[in-house]
Coordinates of C-alpha atoms in Angstrom, one line a residue:
M1 CA -27.8 -20.6 38.1
K2 CA -25.0 -19.4 36.0
K3 CA -21.7 -18.3 36.9
I4 CA -20.5 -14.7 36.0
L5 CA -16.8 -14.4 35.4
L6 CA -15.6 -11.0 36.2
L7 CA -12.7 -9.7 33.9
L8 CA -11.1 -6.7 35.3
I9 CA -8.9 -5.2 33.4
L10 CA -6.9 -2.4 35.3
I11 CA -6.2 0.8 33.4
S12 CA -4.0 2.8 35.7
N13 CA -1.6 5.5 35.4
F14 CA 1.6 3.7 34.9
G15 CA 3.6 7.4 33.4
F16 CA 0.2 8.7 32.3
S17 CA -2.4 11.0 33.9
Q18 CA -6.1 10.1 33.5
S19 CA -6.4 13.2 31.0
F20 CA -4.6 11.2 28.3
Y21 CA -6.5 8.2 28.7
S22 CA -9.9 7.4 26.5
N23 CA -11.5 4.6 26.4
Y24 CA -13.1 4.7 22.7
L25 CA -13.8 1.3 22.0
D26 CA -16.4 -1.4 23.7
A27 CA -18.2 -4.1 23.2
T28 CA -21.2 -2.0 21.6
S29 CA -18.9 -0.4 19.0
E30 CA -19.8 -0.8 15.3
W31 CA -18.6 0.7 12.2
R32 CA -20.9 0.7 8.8
I33 CA -19.2 0.8 5.6
I34 CA -20.0 1.0 1.7
S35 CA -17.4 -0.1 -0.3
S36 CA -17.4 -1.6 -4.0
G37 CA -18.4 -5.0 -5.1
Y38 CA -19.4 -6.8 -8.2
M39 CA -20.0 -4.2 -11.3
R40 CA -19.1 -1.4 -8.5
S41 CA -22.4 -2.2 -7.0
A42 CA -22.2 -1.2 -3.5
V43 CA -21.5 -3.6 -0.7
Y44 CA -22.6 -2.7 2.9
N45 CA -20.7 -3.8 5.7
T46 CA -21.2 -3.9 9.3
Y47 CA -18.1 -4.6 11.7
Y48 CA -18.6 -5.3 15.4
F49 CA -17.3 -7.2 18.2
D50 CA -18.2 -10.5 19.5
G51 CA -16.3 -11.8 22.4
F52 CA -12.6 -11.4 23.5
E53 CA -9.4 -13.3 23.4
T54 CA -6.2 -13.3 25.2
I55 CA -3.2 -13.7 23.1
N56 CA 0.0 -13.5 24.4
G57 CA -0.8 -12.3 27.5
L58 CA -3.2 -9.4 26.1
V59 CA -6.8 -9.2 25.7
Y60 CA -8.6 -8.7 22.3
Y61 CA -11.9 -7.8 21.1
K62 CA -12.9 -10.6 18.4
E63 CA -14.1 -8.4 15.3
Y64 CA -16.6 -9.6 12.8
T65 CA -17.8 -8.3 9.4
K66 CA -21.1 -9.0 7.9
T67 CA -21.5 -7.9 4.4
V68 CA -24.3 -8.3 2.1
G69 CA -23.8 -7.1 -2.0
Y70 CA -24.7 -8.5 -5.1
E71 CA -23.0 -11.8 -6.6
T72 CA -22.3 -12.7 -10.7
D73 CA -25.9 -14.6 -10.5
G74 CA -27.7 -11.5 -8.9
S75 CA -28.3 -12.6 -5.5
R76 CA -27.4 -10.7 -2.5
P77 CA -26.4 -13.3 0.5
I78 CA -24.9 -12.2 3.7
K79 CA -21.8 -13.4 4.5
T80 CA -19.8 -13.4 7.7
Y81 CA -15.9 -13.2 8.0
G82 CA -13.6 -13.0 11.1
P83 CA -12.7 -13.0 13.7
K84 CA -9.9 -10.2 13.8
Y85 CA -8.6 -9.2 16.8
I86 CA -8.4 -5.6 18.1
R87 CA -7.3 -3.6 21.2
E88 CA -6.5 -0.4 22.5
D89 CA -4.0 1.2 25.1
S90 CA -4.2 3.9 27.3
S91 CA -2.6 6.3 25.0
G92 CA -5.2 5.8 22.4
K93 CA -3.8 3.7 19.9
F94 CA -5.8 0.8 18.2
Y95 CA -3.8 -2.2 17.2
I96 CA -4.6 -5.5 15.3
Y97 CA -3.0 -8.9 15.8
D98 CA -1.6 -10.7 13.0
E99 CA -1.8 -14.2 13.0
S100 CA 0.3 -15.1 10.5
N101 CA 3.5 -14.0 12.4
N102 CA 2.2 -13.9 15.7
T103 CA 2.5 -10.0 16.1
E104 CA 0.5 -6.8 16.8
S105 CA 0.7 -3.3 14.9
V106 CA -0.6 0.1 15.5
F107 CA -3.6 0.5 12.4
F108 CA -5.0 3.6 13.9
D109 CA -3.3 6.5 16.6
N110 CA -5.9 9.0 18.3
E111 CA -2.8 10.9 19.8
I112 CA -1.9 11.9 16.3
I113 CA -5.5 13.3 15.4
K114 CA -5.4 15.0 18.9
N115 CA -2.2 16.8 18.0
T116 CA -2.9 17.8 14.3
K117 CA -3.5 21.4 13.6
T118 CA -4.5 23.5 10.7
G119 CA -1.9 23.4 8.0
D120 CA -0.2 20.0 8.9
N121 CA 0.3 17.1 6.6
F122 CA -2.8 15.1 6.5
P123 CA -1.7 12.2 9.0
F124 CA -1.7 8.2 7.6
F125 CA -1.3 9.2 4.1
P126 CA 1.9 9.7 2.2
S127 CA 3.4 13.6 3.0
T128 CA 2.3 15.6 -0.1
S129 CA 2.1 19.6 -0.1
Q130 CA -1.3 19.3 -1.6
C131 CA -2.7 16.8 1.6
Q132 CA -2.5 19.5 4.2
V133 CA -5.4 19.7 6.9
T134 CA -7.8 22.2 5.9
S135 CA -10.3 22.5 9.3
T136 CA -10.7 20.7 12.4
E137 CA -14.0 20.6 14.3
A138 CA -15.3 19.2 17.3
V139 CA -18.4 16.3 16.8
F140 CA -20.2 15.1 19.8
L141 CA -21.3 11.1 19.9
G142 CA -23.7 11.5 22.6
N143 CA -21.7 13.4 25.7
Q144 CA -18.4 12.6 24.5
K145 CA -16.7 15.4 22.4
L146 CA -14.2 14.0 19.5
K147 CA -12.2 15.7 17.4
K148 CA -12.4 16.0 13.6
I149 CA -9.7 16.8 10.8
T150 CA -10.3 17.3 7.1
T151 CA -8.3 17.8 3.7
E152 CA -10.2 19.3 0.7
F153 CA -7.8 19.0 -1.8
D154 CA -8.6 17.4 -4.9
V155 CA -11.3 15.2 -2.8
S156 CA -12.5 15.6 1.0
I157 CA -10.8 13.5 3.3
S158 CA -12.0 13.0 6.8
A159 CA -11.0 11.1 10.1
I160 CA -12.4 11.1 13.4
E161 CA -10.7 10.5 17.0
G162 CA -12.0 7.4 18.2
V163 CA -13.6 6.5 15.0
G164 CA -11.0 5.9 12.2
I165 CA -11.2 7.2 8.5
I166 CA -13.8 8.5 7.3
N167 CA -13.8 8.4 3.6
G168 CA -10.8 9.4 0.9
N169 CA -10.5 9.4 -2.7
G170 CA -8.0 11.3 -5.0
S171 CA -4.3 11.6 -4.8
C172 CA -4.3 12.2 -1.1
Y173 CA -5.9 9.2 -0.3
N174 CA -3.2 6.2 -1.0
F175 CA -5.8 3.0 -1.0
G176 CA -5.7 0.0 -3.2
G177 CA -8.2 -3.0 -4.4
F178 CA -11.0 -0.8 -5.0
G179 CA -10.4 0.0 -8.5
S180 CA -11.2 3.4 -10.0
G181 CA -14.6 3.4 -7.9
G182 CA -12.8 4.6 -5.1
A183 CA -12.1 3.6 -1.3
P184 CA -14.4 2.5 1.1
K185 CA -16.6 5.0 2.9
T186 CA -17.4 4.8 6.5
V187 CA -20.9 6.0 6.7
F188 CA -22.2 5.2 10.5
Y189 CA -20.5 4.6 13.6
T190 CA -22.4 3.2 16.5
H191 CA -21.2 3.5 20.3
K192 CA -23.6 2.3 22.9
N193 CA -26.9 3.8 21.9
D194 CA -25.3 7.1 20.2
T195 CA -25.0 6.9 16.3
L196 CA -22.6 9.3 14.2
A197 CA -23.7 9.5 10.5
F198 CA -21.1 10.6 7.4
N199 CA -20.8 11.2 3.8
G200 CA -24.6 12.7 3.2
Q201 CA -26.1 9.0 5.0
N202 CA -29.1 9.6 7.2
K203 CA -30.9 6.8 9.5
D204 CA -33.3 6.1 6.6
T205 CA -30.3 4.0 5.3
Y206 CA -29.5 2.6 8.1
H207 CA -31.6 -0.7 7.4
L208 CA -29.5 -1.4 4.5
F209 CA -26.9 -2.7 6.4
P210 CA -26.4 -6.4 8.1
K211 CA -27.6 -6.6 11.7
S212 CA -24.8 -7.0 13.8
E213 CA -25.1 -10.2 15.5
R214 CA -23.5 -11.4 18.8
N215 CA -23.6 -14.6 20.4
N216 CA -20.9 -14.0 22.8
L217 CA -21.7 -10.3 24.1
S218 CA -25.0 -9.4 25.4
V219 CA -25.0 -6.1 24.3
N220 CA -28.4 -5.8 22.9
T221 CA -30.5 -4.0 25.5
N222 CA -30.6 -0.2 26.9
N223 CA -29.4 -0.6 30.5
F224 CA -26.6 -2.6 29.2
I225 CA -24.1 -0.6 31.6
D226 CA -26.5 -0.5 34.5
S227 CA -26.9 -4.1 35.0
F228 CA -24.0 -4.2 37.3
I229 CA -23.0 -1.9 39.8
T230 CA -19.5 -1.8 41.7
Y231 CA -19.4 0.4 44.9
P232 CA -18.1 2.2 46.5
N233 CA -16.7 3.8 43.3
P234 CA -14.5 5.7 43.5
T235 CA -12.8 2.8 46.2
N236 CA -10.1 3.1 48.5
G237 CA -9.4 -0.4 47.8
I238 CA -12.2 -2.9 48.9
F239 CA -15.1 -2.8 46.8
R240 CA -17.9 -5.0 46.2
I241 CA -20.5 -5.9 43.3
Q242 CA -24.4 -5.8 42.8
S243 CA -26.1 -7.1 39.8
D244 CA -30.0 -7.2 39.0
L245 CA -29.4 -10.3 37.0
R246 CA -29.4 -12.3 40.2
Q247 CA -26.4 -14.7 39.1
S248 CA -23.6 -15.5 41.3
L249 CA -20.3 -14.7 40.9
G250 CA -17.4 -17.2 39.7
A251 CA -14.1 -15.6 39.3
F252 CA -12.2 -12.3 38.1
E253 CA -9.1 -11.5 36.7
I254 CA -6.8 -8.5 37.0
Y255 CA -5.0 -7.1 33.9
N256 CA -2.4 -4.4 33.8
L257 CA -2.1 -1.3 31.8
M258 CA -0.8 -3.3 28.6
G259 CA -3.3 -6.2 29.2
M260 CA -1.2 -8.7 31.1
K261 CA -2.9 -10.6 33.7
L262 CA -1.9 -9.7 37.2
R263 CA -4.2 -11.7 39.6
R264 CA -7.0 -14.3 39.2
Q265 CA -9.4 -14.6 41.9
E266 CA -12.6 -16.7 43.3
I267 CA -15.7 -15.2 44.2
T268 CA -18.5 -17.4 46.1
T269 CA -21.1 -14.5 46.9
M270 CA -22.5 -11.1 45.9
E271 CA -21.2 -9.8 49.4
E272 CA -17.9 -10.8 49.5
P273 CA -15.1 -7.9 49.1
I274 CA -12.7 -7.4 46.8
D275 CA -9.3 -6.0 48.1
I276 CA -7.2 -4.2 45.3
S277 CA -5.7 -1.8 48.3
S278 CA -2.1 -3.0 46.4
F279 CA -2.6 -1.6 43.1
L280 CA -1.8 2.0 42.4
D281 CA -4.6 4.6 41.6
G282 CA -6.4 4.8 38.6
M283 CA -9.4 3.7 36.4
Y284 CA -10.4 0.1 36.1
M285 CA -12.3 -1.5 33.5
I286 CA -14.9 -4.3 34.6
I287 CA -16.1 -7.1 31.9
F288 CA -18.3 -9.6 33.4
F289 CA -18.4 -13.1 31.7
D290 CA -21.1 -16.0 32.2
S291 CA -19.9 -19.4 33.0
N292 CA -19.6 -20.2 29.1
N293 CA -17.1 -17.4 29.1
K294 CA -19.6 -14.8 27.2
A295 CA -19.1 -11.4 28.1
V296 CA -22.1 -9.8 29.6
N297 CA -21.6 -6.3 30.6
K298 CA -18.8 -4.0 31.4
T299 CA -18.3 -1.0 33.8
K300 CA -15.7 1.2 35.0
L301 CA -14.0 1.2 38.5
I302 CA -12.0 4.3 40.0
K303 CA -9.2 3.5 42.7
Q304 CA -8.1 6.2 44.6

């Protein structure tokens, strides 16, 4: 019988109210992006998460990229690259870890999009008068409402809260490496079972992209979130875990708002109460791992 390792990431309200925190990323997040390859032919890229890595006390998703495009010999092999290390914080910033200098940097800030208004300079790119935001709108990913900002000077450029830059060309978009053929374009974003389509794409072209291949995250199931239940939820400090996988639990680790580990505790039975009464009120993220340290599920818990 496999043991389950429970990773409990504390997302509390240290200086933030809960309304400021959005958990945009999870193990099911996937981006499908078209870029230019050999002789400007299309390269289809799928970005996805598979597993976790703790670096300098912070927990990162391991991001992989699978690509397919024409080679000089006419073949179309599927290649896999990675991992890169990605995380988010409670204010909506996305970070990437740089192994070469052992530091991390913010590569996307969702608060900027949420605060941007029509007429503002388009964020993330050089500040020029012709790159002003011309429209904002709401888009829905399932039941989640996200903000989209667009500039239509020269060529349309858009960014969506929680997703990233969707497309960009022309003088507003300072992106190198793809020649005059233009920058890469995000055409699909998937989260759980919901998908957003961009740049005139539809589900008929979805099959052109490589399938994500997860060896460490068992998320290819419709009842991903329902396999584990924490109760009572909300809790005043004592809760238990119930799983329909009929697997015994091994241990859990508790991390604070910034991903720093606070505690590790062994668990012997499903019925064993877990005491977090000493923690501040707030939202907690629970990620389950098996005995091979493979993540198998994630859920949320509120302490109040």
